[in-house]
PDB file of C-alpha atoms in Angstrom:
ATOM      1  CA  MET V   1     -14.989  -2.266 -20.528  1.00 93.00           C
ATOM      2  CA  PHE V   2     -11.730  -0.414 -20.612  1.00 94.00           C
ATOM      3  CA  LEU V   3     -11.720   1.804 -17.657  1.00 96.00           C
ATOM      4  CA  SER V   4     -13.362  -1.509 -15.186  1.00 96.00           C
ATOM      5  CA  ALA V   5     -10.235  -3.488 -16.250  1.00 97.00           C
ATOM      6  CA  LEU V   6      -7.820  -0.612 -15.401  1.00 97.00           C
ATOM      7  CA  GLU V   7      -9.308  -0.105 -12.255  1.00 96.00           C
ATOM      8  CA  THR V   8      -8.995  -4.392 -11.333  1.00 96.00           C
ATOM      9  CA  VAL V   9      -5.590  -4.837 -13.004  1.00 97.00           C
ATOM     10  CA  LEU V  10      -4.337  -1.586 -10.512  1.00 97.00           C
ATOM     11  CA  GLU V  11      -5.634  -2.865  -7.695  1.00 96.00           C
ATOM     12  CA  VAL V  12      -3.511  -6.364  -8.181  1.00 96.00           C
ATOM     13  CA  LEU V  13      -0.815  -5.569  -9.662  1.00 97.00           C
ATOM     14  CA  PRO V  14       2.076  -4.711  -6.978  1.00 96.00           C
ATOM     15  CA  PRO V  15       3.139  -1.231  -6.469  1.00 95.00           C
ATOM     16  CA  SER V  16       6.118   0.391  -7.025  1.00 94.00           C
ATOM     17  CA  ARG V  17       8.422   1.860  -5.557  1.00 93.00           C
ATOM     18  CA  ALA V  18       7.389   5.270  -6.940  1.00 93.00           C
ATOM     19  CA  PHE V  19       4.324   4.741  -4.793  1.00 92.00           C
ATOM     20  CA  THR V  20       5.597   2.397  -1.476  1.00 91.00           C
ATOM     21  CA  GLY V  21       9.110   3.877  -1.424  1.00 90.00           C
ATOM     22  CA  ILE V  22      10.278   0.265  -0.989  1.00 90.00           C
ATOM     23  CA  ASP V  23      11.716  -1.912  -3.785  1.00 92.00           C
ATOM     24  CA  PRO V  24      10.015  -4.975  -4.925  1.00 92.00           C
ATOM     25  CA  LEU V  25      11.056  -8.242  -5.428  1.00 92.00           C
ATOM     26  CA  ASP V  26      12.756  -9.043  -8.470  1.00 93.00           C
ATOM     27  CA  ALA V  27      10.374 -12.001  -9.205  1.00 94.00           C
ATOM     28  CA  VAL V  28       7.409  -9.227  -9.267  1.00 95.00           C
ATOM     29  CA  ALA V  29       9.607  -6.082 -10.392  1.00 95.00           C
ATOM     30  CA  PRO V  30       7.734  -6.164 -14.006  1.00 96.00           C
ATOM     31  CA  ALA V  31       4.206  -6.108 -12.598  1.00 97.00           C
ATOM     32  CA  ALA V  32       5.653  -2.841 -10.603  1.00 97.00           C
ATOM     33  CA  GLY V  33       6.804  -1.499 -13.335  1.00 97.00           C
ATOM     34  CA  ASP V  34       3.567  -2.216 -15.235  1.00 98.00           C
ATOM     35  CA  PHE V  35       1.461  -0.469 -12.378  1.00 98.00           C
ATOM     36  CA  GLU V  36       3.742   2.222 -12.404  1.00 97.00           C
ATOM     37  CA  ALA V  37       2.528   2.758 -16.036  1.00 98.00           C
ATOM     38  CA  LEU V  38      -0.771   2.568 -15.625  1.00 98.00           C
ATOM     39  CA  GLU V  39      -1.542   4.054 -12.186  1.00 97.00           C
ATOM     40  CA  ASN V  40       0.402   7.541 -14.784  1.00 98.00           C
ATOM     41  CA  LEU V  41      -1.868   6.579 -17.131  1.00 97.00           C
ATOM     42  CA  ARG V  42      -4.716   6.628 -15.061  1.00 98.00           C
ATOM     43  CA  ARG V  43      -4.064  10.068 -13.565  1.00 97.00           C
ATOM     44  CA  LEU V  44      -3.225  11.786 -16.766  1.00 98.00           C
ATOM     45  CA  ALA V  45      -6.301  10.697 -18.561  1.00 98.00           C
ATOM     46  CA  PHE V  46      -9.061   8.776 -16.378  1.00 97.00           C
ATOM     47  CA  ALA V  47      -8.809  10.403 -13.034  1.00 97.00           C
ATOM     48  CA  ASP V  48     -11.998  11.504 -13.568  1.00 97.00           C
ATOM     49  CA  ARG V  49     -13.688   8.263 -14.444  1.00 97.00           C
ATOM     50  CA  VAL V  50     -11.519   5.274 -12.658  1.00 97.00           C
ATOM     51  CA  ASP V  51     -11.141   5.915  -8.610  1.00 95.00           C
ATOM     52  CA  ARG V  52      -7.304   6.022  -7.003  1.00 95.00           C
ATOM     53  CA  PRO V  53      -6.256   1.832  -5.931  1.00 96.00           C
ATOM     54  CA  THR V  54      -7.362   1.230  -2.776  1.00 94.00           C
ATOM     55  CA  GLN V  55      -4.167  -0.243  -2.502  1.00 93.00           C
ATOM     56  CA  LEU V  56      -2.422   2.971  -2.050  1.00 92.00           C
ATOM     57  CA  GLY V  57      -4.733   4.460   0.485  1.00 89.00           C
ATOM     58  CA  LEU V  58      -2.975   0.968   2.529  1.00 87.00           C
ATOM     59  CA  TRP V  59       0.614   2.446   1.255  1.00 79.00           C
ATOM     60  CA  GLU V  60      -0.275   5.353   3.222  1.00 78.00           C
ATOM     61  CA  ASP V  61      -2.117   4.223   6.402  1.00 66.00           C
ATOM     62  CA  ASN V  62       1.264   2.170   6.855  1.00 60.00           C
ATOM     63  CA  ALA V  63       3.950   4.752   6.509  1.00 55.00           C
TER      64      ALA V  63
END
């Protein structure tokens, strides 16, 4: 249940500057910081069980 929740949250939180190259608006900066922390946790501990957020691919396609 935790892993599916982590995957879902990573799809709805706004990505941080570390992943997009764009500073988030002040109103969403705390949520973007949460995204960065959770994505780093996913990469470190759960990369083999939780897929990379789809939205990161969207940012790469637009770069």
